[in-house]
Short mmCIF file of C-alpha atoms and ligand atoms in Angstrom, two decimals:
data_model
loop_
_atom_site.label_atom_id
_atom_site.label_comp_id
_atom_site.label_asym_id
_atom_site.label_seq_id
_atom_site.Cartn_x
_atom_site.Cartn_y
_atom_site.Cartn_z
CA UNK A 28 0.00 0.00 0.00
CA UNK A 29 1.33 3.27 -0.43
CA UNK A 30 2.49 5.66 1.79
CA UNK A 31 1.23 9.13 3.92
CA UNK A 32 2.96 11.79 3.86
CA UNK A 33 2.54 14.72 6.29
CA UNK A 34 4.56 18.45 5.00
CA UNK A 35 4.56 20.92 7.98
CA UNK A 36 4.73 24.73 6.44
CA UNK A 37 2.89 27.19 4.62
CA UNK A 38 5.66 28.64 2.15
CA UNK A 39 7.18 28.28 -1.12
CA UNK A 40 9.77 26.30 0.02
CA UNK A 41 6.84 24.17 1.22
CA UNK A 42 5.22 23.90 -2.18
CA UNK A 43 8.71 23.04 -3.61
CA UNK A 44 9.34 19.91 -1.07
CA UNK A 45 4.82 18.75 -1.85
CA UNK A 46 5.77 19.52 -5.62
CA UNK A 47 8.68 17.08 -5.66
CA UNK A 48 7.26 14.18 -3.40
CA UNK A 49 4.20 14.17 -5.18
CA UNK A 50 6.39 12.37 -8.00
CA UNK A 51 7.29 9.77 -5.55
CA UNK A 52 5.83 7.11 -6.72
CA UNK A 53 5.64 5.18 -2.94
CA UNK A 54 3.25 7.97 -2.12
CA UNK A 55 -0.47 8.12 -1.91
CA UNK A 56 -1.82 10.60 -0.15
CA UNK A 57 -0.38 14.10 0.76
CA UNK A 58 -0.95 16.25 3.86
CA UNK A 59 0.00 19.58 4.41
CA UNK A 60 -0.27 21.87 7.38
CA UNK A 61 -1.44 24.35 7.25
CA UNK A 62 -0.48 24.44 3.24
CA UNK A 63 -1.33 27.24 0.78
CA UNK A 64 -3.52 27.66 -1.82
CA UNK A 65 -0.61 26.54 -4.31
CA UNK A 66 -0.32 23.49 -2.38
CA UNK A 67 -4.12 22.61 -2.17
CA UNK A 68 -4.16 21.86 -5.70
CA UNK A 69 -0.96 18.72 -4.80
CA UNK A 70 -1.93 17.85 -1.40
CA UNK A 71 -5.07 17.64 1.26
CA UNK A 72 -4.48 20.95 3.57
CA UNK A 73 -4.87 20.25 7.18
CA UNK A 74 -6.27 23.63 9.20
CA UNK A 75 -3.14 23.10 11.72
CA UNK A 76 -0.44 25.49 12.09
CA UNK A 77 3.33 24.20 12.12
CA UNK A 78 3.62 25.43 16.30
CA UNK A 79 0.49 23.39 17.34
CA UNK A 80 3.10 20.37 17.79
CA UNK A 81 0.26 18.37 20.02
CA UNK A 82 -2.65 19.12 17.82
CA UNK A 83 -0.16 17.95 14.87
CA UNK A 84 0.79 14.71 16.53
CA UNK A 85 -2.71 13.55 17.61
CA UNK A 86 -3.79 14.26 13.54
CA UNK A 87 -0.54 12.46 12.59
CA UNK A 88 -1.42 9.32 14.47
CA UNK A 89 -5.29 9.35 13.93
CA UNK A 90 -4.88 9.70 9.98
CA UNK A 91 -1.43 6.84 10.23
CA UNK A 92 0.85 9.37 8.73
CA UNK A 93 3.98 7.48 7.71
CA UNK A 94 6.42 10.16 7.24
CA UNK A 95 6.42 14.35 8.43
CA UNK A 96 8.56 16.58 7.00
CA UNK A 97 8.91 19.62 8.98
CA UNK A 98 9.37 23.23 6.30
CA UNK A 99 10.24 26.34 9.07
CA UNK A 100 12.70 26.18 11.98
CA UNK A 101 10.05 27.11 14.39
CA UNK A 102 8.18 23.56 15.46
CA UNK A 103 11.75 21.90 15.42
CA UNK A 104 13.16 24.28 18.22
CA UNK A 105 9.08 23.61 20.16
CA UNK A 106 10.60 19.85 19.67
CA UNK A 107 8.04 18.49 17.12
CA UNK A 108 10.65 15.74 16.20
CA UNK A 109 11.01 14.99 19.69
CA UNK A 110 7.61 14.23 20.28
CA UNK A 111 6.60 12.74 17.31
CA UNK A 112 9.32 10.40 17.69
CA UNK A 113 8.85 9.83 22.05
CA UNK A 114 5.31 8.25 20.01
CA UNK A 115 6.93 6.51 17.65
CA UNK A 116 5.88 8.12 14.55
CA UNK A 117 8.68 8.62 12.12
CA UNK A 118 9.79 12.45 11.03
CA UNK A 119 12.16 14.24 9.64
CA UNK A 120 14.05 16.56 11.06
CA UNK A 121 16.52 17.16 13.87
CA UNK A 122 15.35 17.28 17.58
CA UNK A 123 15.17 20.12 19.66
CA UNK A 124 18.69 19.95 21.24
CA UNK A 125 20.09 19.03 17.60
CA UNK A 126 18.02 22.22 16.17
CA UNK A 127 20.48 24.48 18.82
CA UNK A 128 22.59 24.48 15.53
CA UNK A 129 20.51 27.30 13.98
CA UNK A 130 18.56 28.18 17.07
CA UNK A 131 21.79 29.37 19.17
CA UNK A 132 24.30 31.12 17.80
CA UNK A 133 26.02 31.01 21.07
CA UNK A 134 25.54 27.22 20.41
CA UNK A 135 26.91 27.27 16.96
CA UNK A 136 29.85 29.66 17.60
CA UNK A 137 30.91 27.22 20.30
CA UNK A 138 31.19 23.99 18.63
CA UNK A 139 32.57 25.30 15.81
CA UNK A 140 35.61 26.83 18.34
CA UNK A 141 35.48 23.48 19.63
CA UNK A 142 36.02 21.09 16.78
CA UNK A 143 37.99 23.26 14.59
CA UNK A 144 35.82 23.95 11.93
CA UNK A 145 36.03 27.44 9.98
CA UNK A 146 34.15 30.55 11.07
CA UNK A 147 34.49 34.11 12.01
CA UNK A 148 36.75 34.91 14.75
CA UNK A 149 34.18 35.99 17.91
CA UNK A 150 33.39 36.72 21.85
CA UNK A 151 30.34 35.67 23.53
CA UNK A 152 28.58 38.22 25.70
CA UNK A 153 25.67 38.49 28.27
CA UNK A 154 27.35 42.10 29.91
CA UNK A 155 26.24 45.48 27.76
CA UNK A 156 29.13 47.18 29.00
CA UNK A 157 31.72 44.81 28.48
CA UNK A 158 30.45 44.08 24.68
CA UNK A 159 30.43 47.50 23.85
CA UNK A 160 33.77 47.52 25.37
CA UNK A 161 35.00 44.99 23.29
CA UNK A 162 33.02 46.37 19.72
CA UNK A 163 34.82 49.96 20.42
CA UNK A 164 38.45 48.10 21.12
CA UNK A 165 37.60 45.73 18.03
CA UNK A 166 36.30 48.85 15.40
CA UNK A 167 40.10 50.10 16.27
CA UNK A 168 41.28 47.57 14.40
CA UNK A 169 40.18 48.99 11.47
CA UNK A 170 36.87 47.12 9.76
CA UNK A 171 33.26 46.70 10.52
CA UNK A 172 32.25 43.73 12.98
CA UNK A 173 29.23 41.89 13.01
CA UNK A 174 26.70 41.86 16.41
CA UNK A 175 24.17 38.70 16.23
CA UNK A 176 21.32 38.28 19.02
CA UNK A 177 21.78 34.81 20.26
CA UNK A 178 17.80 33.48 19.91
CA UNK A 179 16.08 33.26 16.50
CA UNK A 180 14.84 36.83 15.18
CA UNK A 181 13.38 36.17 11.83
CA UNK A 182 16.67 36.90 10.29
CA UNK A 183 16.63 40.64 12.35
CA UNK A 184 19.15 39.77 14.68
CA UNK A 185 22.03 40.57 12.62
CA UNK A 186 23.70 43.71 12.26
CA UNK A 187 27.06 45.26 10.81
CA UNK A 188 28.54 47.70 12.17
CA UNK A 189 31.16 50.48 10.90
CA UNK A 190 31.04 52.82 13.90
CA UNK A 191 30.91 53.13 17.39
CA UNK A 192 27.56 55.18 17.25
CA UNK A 193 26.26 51.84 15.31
CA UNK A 194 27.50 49.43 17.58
CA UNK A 195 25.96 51.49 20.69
CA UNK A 196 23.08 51.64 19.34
CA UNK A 197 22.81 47.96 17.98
CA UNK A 198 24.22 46.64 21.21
CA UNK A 199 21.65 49.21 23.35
CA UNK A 200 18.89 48.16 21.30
CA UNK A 201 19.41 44.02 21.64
CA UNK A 202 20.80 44.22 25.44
CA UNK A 203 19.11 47.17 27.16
CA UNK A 204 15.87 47.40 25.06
CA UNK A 205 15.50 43.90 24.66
CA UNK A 206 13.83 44.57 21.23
CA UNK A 207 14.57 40.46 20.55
CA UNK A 208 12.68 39.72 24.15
CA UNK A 209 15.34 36.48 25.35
CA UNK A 210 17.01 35.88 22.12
CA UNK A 211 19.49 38.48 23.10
CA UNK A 212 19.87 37.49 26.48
CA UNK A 213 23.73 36.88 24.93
CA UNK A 214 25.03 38.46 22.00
CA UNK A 215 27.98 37.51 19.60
CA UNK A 216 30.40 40.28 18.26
CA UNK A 217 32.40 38.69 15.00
CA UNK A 218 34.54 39.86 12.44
CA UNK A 219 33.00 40.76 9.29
CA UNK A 220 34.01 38.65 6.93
CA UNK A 221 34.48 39.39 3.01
CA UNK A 222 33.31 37.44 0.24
CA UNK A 223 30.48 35.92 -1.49
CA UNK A 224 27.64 33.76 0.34
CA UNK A 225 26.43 30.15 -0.80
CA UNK A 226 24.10 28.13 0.90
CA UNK A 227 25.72 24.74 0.80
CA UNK A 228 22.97 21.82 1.19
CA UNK A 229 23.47 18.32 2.96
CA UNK A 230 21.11 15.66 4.28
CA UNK A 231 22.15 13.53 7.26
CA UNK A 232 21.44 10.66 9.47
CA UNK A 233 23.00 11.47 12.35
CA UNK A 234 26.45 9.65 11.34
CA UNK A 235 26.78 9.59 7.63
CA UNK A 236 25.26 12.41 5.07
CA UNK A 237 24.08 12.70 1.24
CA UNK A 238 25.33 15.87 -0.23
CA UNK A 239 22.39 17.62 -2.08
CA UNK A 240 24.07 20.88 -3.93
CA UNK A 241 24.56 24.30 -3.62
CA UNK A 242 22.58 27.70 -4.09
CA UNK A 243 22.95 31.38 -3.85
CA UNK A 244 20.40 33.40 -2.08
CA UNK A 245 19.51 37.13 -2.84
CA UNK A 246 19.05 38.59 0.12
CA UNK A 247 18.46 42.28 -0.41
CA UNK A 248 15.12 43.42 -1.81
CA UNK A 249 16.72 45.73 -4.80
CA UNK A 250 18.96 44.74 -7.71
CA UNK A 251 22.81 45.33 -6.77
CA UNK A 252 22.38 43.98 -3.19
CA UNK A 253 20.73 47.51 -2.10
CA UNK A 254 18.41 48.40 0.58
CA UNK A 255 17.52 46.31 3.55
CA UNK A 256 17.02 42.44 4.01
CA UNK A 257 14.22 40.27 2.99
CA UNK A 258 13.32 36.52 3.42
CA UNK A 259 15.00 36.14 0.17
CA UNK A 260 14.42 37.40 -3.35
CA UNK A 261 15.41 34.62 -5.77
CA UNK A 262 17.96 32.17 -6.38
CA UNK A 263 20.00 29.91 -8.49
CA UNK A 264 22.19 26.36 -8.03
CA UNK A 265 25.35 25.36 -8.72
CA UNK A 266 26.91 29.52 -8.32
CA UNK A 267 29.99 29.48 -9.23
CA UNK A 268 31.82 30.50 -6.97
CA UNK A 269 31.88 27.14 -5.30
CA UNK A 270 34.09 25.03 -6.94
CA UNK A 271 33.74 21.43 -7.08
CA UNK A 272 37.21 21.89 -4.67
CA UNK A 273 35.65 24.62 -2.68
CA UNK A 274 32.65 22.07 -2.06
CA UNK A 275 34.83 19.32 -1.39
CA UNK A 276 37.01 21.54 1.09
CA UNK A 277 33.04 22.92 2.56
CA UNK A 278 32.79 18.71 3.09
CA UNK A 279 35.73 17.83 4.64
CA UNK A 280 36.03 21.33 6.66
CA UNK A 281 32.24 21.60 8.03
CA UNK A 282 29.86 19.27 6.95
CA UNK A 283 31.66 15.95 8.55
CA UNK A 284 33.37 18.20 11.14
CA UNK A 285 30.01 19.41 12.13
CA UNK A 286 27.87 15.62 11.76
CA UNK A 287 30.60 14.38 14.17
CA UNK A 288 30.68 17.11 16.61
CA UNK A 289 26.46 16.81 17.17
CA UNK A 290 27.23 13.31 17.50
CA UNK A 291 30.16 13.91 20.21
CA UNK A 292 28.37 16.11 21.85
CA UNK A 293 25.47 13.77 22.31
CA UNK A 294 22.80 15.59 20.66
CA UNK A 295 23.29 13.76 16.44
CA UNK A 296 22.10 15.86 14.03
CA UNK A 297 19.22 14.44 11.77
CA UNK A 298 17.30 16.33 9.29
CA UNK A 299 18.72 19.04 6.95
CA UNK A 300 22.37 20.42 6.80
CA UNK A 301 22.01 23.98 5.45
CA UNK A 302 25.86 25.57 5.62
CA UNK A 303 25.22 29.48 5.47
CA UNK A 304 29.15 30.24 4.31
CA UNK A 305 31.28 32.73 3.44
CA UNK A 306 33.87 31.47 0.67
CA UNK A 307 36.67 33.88 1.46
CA UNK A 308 39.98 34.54 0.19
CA UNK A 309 40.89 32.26 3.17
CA UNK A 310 38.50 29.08 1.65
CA UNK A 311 34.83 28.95 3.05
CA UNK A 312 33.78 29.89 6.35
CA UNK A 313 31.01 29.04 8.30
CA UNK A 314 28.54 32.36 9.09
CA UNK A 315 25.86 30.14 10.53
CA UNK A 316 24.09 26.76 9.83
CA UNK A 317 19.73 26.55 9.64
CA UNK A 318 18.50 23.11 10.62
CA UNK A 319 16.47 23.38 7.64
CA UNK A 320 15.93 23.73 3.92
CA UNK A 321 16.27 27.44 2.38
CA UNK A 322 13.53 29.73 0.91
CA UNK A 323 13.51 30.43 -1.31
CA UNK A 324 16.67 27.99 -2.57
CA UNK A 325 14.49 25.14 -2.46
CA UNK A 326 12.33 26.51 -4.64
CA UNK A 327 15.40 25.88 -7.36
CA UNK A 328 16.81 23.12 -5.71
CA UNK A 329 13.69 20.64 -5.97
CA UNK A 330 13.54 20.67 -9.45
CA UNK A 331 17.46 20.23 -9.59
CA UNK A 332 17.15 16.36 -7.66
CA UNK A 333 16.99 13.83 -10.15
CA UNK A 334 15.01 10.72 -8.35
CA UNK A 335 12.42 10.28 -6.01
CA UNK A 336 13.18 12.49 -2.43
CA UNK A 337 11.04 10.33 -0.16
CA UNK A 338 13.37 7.09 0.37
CA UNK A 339 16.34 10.00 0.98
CA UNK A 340 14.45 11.39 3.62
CA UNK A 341 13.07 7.97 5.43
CA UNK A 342 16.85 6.91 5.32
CA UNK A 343 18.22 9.80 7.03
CA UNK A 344 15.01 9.18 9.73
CA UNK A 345 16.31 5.33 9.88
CA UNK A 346 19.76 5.89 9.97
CA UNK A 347 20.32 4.39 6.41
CA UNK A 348 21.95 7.19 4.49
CA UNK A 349 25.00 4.97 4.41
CA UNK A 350 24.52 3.39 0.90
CA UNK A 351 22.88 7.19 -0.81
CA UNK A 352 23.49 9.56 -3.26
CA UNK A 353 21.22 12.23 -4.56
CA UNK A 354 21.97 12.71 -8.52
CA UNK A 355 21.36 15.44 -9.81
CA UNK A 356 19.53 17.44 -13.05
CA UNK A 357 21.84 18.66 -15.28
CA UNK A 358 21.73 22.48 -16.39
CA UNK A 359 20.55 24.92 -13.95
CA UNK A 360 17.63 26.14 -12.44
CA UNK A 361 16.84 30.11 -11.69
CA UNK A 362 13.76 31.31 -9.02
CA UNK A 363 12.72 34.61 -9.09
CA UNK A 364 10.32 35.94 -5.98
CA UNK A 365 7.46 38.63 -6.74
CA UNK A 366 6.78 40.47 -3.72
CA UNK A 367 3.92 42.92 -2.44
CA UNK A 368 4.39 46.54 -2.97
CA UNK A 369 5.76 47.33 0.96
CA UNK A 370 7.81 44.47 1.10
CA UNK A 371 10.14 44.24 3.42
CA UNK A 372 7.98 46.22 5.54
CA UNK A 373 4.24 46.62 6.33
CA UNK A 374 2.91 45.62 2.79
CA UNK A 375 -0.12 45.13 0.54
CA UNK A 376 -2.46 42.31 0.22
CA UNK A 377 -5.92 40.69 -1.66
CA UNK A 378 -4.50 42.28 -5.26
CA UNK A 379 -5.72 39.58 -7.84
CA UNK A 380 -2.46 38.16 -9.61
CA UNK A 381 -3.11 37.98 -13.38
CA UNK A 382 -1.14 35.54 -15.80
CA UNK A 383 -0.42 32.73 -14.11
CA UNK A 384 -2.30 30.66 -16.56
CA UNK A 385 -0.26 32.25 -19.77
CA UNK A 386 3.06 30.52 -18.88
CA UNK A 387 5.15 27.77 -20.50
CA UNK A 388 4.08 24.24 -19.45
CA UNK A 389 7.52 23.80 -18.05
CA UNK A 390 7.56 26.81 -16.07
CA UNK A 391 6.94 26.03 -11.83
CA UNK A 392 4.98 28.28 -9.75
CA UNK A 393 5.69 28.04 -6.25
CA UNK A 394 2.94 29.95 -3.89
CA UNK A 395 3.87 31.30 -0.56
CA UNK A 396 1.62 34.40 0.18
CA UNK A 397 -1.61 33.80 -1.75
CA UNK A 398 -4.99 33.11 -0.94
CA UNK A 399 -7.93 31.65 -3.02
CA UNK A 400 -11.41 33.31 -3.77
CA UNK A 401 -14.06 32.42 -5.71
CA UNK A 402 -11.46 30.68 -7.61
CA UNK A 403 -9.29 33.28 -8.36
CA UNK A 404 -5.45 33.74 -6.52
CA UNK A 405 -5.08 36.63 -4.52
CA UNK A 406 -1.74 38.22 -2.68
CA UNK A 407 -1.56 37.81 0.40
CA UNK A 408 2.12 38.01 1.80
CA UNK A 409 5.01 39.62 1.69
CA UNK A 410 6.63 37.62 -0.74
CA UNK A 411 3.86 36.45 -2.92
CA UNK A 412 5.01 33.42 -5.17
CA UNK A 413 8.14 32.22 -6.90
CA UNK A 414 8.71 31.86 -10.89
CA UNK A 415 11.15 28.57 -11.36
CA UNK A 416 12.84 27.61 -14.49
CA UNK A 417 15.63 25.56 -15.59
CA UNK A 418 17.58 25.89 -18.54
CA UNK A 419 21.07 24.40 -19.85
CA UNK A 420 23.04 26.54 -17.83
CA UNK A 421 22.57 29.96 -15.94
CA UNK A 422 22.00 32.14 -18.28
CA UNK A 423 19.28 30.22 -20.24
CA UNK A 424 17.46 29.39 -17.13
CA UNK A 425 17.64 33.24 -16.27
CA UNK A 426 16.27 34.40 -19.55
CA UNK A 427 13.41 31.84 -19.46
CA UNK A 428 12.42 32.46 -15.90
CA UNK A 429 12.27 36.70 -16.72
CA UNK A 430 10.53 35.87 -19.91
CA UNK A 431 7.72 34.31 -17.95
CA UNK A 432 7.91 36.47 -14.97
CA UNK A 433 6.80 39.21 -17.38
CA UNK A 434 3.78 37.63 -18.29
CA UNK A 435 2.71 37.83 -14.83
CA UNK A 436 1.18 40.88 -12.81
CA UNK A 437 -0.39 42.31 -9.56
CA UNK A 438 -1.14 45.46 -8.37
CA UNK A 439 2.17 46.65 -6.77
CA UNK A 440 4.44 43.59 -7.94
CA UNK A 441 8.32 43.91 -7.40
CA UNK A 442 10.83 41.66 -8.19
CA UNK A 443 14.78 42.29 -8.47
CA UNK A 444 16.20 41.93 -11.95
CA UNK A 445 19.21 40.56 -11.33
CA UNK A 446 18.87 36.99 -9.92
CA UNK A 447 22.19 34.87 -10.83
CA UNK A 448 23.75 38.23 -12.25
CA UNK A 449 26.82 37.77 -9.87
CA UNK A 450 26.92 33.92 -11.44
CA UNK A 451 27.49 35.73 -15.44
CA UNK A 452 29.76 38.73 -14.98
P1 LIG B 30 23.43 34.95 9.87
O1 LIG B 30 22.02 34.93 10.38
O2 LIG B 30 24.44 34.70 10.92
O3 LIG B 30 23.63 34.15 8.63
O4 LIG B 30 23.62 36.45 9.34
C1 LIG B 30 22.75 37.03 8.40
C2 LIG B 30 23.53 37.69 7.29
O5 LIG B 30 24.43 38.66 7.82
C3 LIG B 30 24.40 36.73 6.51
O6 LIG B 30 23.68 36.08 5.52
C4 LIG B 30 25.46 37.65 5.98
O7 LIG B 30 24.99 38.32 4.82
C5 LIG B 30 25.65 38.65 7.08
N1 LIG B 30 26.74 38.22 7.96
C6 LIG B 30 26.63 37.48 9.08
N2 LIG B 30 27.82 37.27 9.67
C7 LIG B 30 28.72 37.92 8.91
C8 LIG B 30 30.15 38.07 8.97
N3 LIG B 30 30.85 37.57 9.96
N4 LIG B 30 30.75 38.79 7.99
C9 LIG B 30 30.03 39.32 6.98
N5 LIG B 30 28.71 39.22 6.87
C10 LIG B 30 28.05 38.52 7.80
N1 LIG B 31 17.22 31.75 2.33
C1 LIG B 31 17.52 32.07 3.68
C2 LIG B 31 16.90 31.18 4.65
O1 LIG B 31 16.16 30.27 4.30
O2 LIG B 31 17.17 31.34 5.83
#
């Protein structure tokens, strides 16, 4: 009989992992909670949301789920894999203590100083005075640092700065004003590190790992890497940048480093790898790791895996990653986001997207912030929904995806022009 699959998330990233497994062909029936409307038309939506871990475990083993994936960071650090697995049910994911890896940069920092493993130099603070202290001896150095809130702040928490006045301020604002509530109980102050960012992507079991591939984020809502940060704007695989030797050193140098350290330190680390690094003129550095896939590089990275996911995932739950690989799509794939006029800030919703139906048969849309009237798609999120293409290399995947991104439209629609520029200059 075939199997049930439960997808915990909402997002495009979300619609990317439902959009892949529903090729599985061990599948037959898929859940997702709370889903979108993009998802609705590949899988059953459940009216649960992803931090109602009890609610989600009592539906999970009422309906005989036999495998949930957990999207968003959030019910991994509440311990969803914890207590789905205390009851037996199988999930992916790592466990709370495990998910301390992107939930604690204090956490992070540490192991890496531990075992070795390549990051940005760093203190550890839970004094104001003493960081700011340290910032104003470190700024006479020459160079900006970097000042990260311990706790998760929906990618908030980081800030660079050049000058005292903006290290004062950033330190007064996570330490005095609490602005990040707990998560900046402690504070890191790093040095800023130059060079371009890849997200690095690996899938492990605890003990042995499948590496998937590697993407470039766009972090910055306008073209050029201007203006401030967003969820993420678009992306593209294979940058690069990383070098088949650059990914072999990121293997040897973090991911196994890493693997073995959770193990070491008693808390293995099952689920997603996602290496946030900084390829320097030193080799790469870690900046931070997310217990989780990326949005939106999943978006581009689904389409990129060649076989079926679902027996990758229920070996790295089992512990049977051993015998693995995940081949891979030739070519390349390019996702463009189209956000809400606002976006990153307060922004607009319920304008009625037009065009979606006019696009190549070959062209993915992934949803994240939509919602469904009368039949008709509506915005209703930040960061609305994701164009995907691939192509046989970057630059054909990039003209095909802004080809059909054109043919779509929405009252106050931005999108940057210039996803996997950096990768063709
Ligand atoms: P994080 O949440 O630690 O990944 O930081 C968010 C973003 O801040 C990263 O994606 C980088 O763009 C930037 N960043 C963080 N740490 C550093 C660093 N040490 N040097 C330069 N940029 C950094
Ligand atoms: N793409 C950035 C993130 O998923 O955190």
């Amino acid at each position: 009989m075939g199997k049930k699959v439960l997808v915990i998330g909402q997002g495009g990233r979300e619609h990317a992992l439902i959009w892949k497994l529903k090729q599985s062909p061990e599948i037959e029936k898929l859940y997702a909670a709370p889903g979108n409307p993009g998802i609705a038309a590949l899988a059953e939506c459940i009216d649960i949301k992803g931090e109602e871990t009890d609610k989600l475990l009592k539906w999970a083993q009422e309906n005989d789920i036999d495998l949930t994936v957990v999207g968003p960071e959030t019910p991994l650090m509440a311990g969803i894999v914890d207590k789905f697995s205390a009851a037996g049910l199988k999930i992916f994911g790592p466990t709370a203590a495990a998910a301390r890896l992107e939930g604690s940069k204090v956490f992070a920092k540490n192991l890496f100083k531990k075992y070795g493993i390549p990051t940005a130099r760093f203190e550890e603070f839970d004094d104001h005075d003493a960081a700011r202290a340290f910032a104003h001896d470190l700024l006479k150095e020459g160079g900006p640092l970097v000042i990260k809130v311990d706790g998760l702040a929906a990618g908030k928490g980081v800030v660079i700065a050049s000058t005292q006045e903006e290290a004062d301020q950033a330190l007064a604002s996570m330490m005095k004003d609490k602005s990040f509530g707990t998560a900046g109980d402690k504070i890191i102050i790093e040095e800023f590190l130059q060079g371009e960012e890849v997200s690095f992507f690996a899938i492990s079991d605890g003990r042995d790992f499948v590496p998937l591939i590697a993407a470039q984020d766009h972090k910055q809502i306008y073209d050029g890497d201007q203006g401030p940060n967003t969820g993420g704007m678009g992306a593209y695989v294979n940058p690069p940048v990383f070098t088949r030797q650059l990914e072999q050193e990121s293997i040897e140098k973090v991911i196994k480093p890493v693997i073995a350290a959770m193990e070491a330190e008693e808390c293995p680390y099952k689920g997603v790898l996602y290496a946030g690094l900084m390829i320097t003129a030193e080799g790469p550095k870690v900046l931070e790791f997310n217990a989780r896939f990326g949005d939106p590089e999943t978006q581009a990275v689904m389409p990129m895996i060649k076989g079926d996911l679902l027996p990758l995932l229920e070996a790295a739950v089992n512990g049977e990653l051993k015998d693995h690989s995940a081949p891979l799509e030739p070519g390349n794939c390019v996702c463009v986001v189209l956000a809400s006029r606002g976006y990153p800030g307060p922004y607009e919703k319920g304008q009625l997207i037009a065009g979606m139906d006019d696009l190549e048969e070959e062209t993915i849309i992934f949803q994240a912030g939509t919602s469904l009237k009368d039949g008709r798609i509506y915005t209703d999120g930040g960061r609305v929904l994701a164009v995907v293409c691939r192509g046989a290399d970057i630059g054909s995947a990039r003209d095909k995806v802004y080809q059909e991104v054109r043919k779509i439209s929405f009252e106050g629609m931005h999108y940057r022009t210039d996803i996997a520029g950096k990768a063709l200059l």
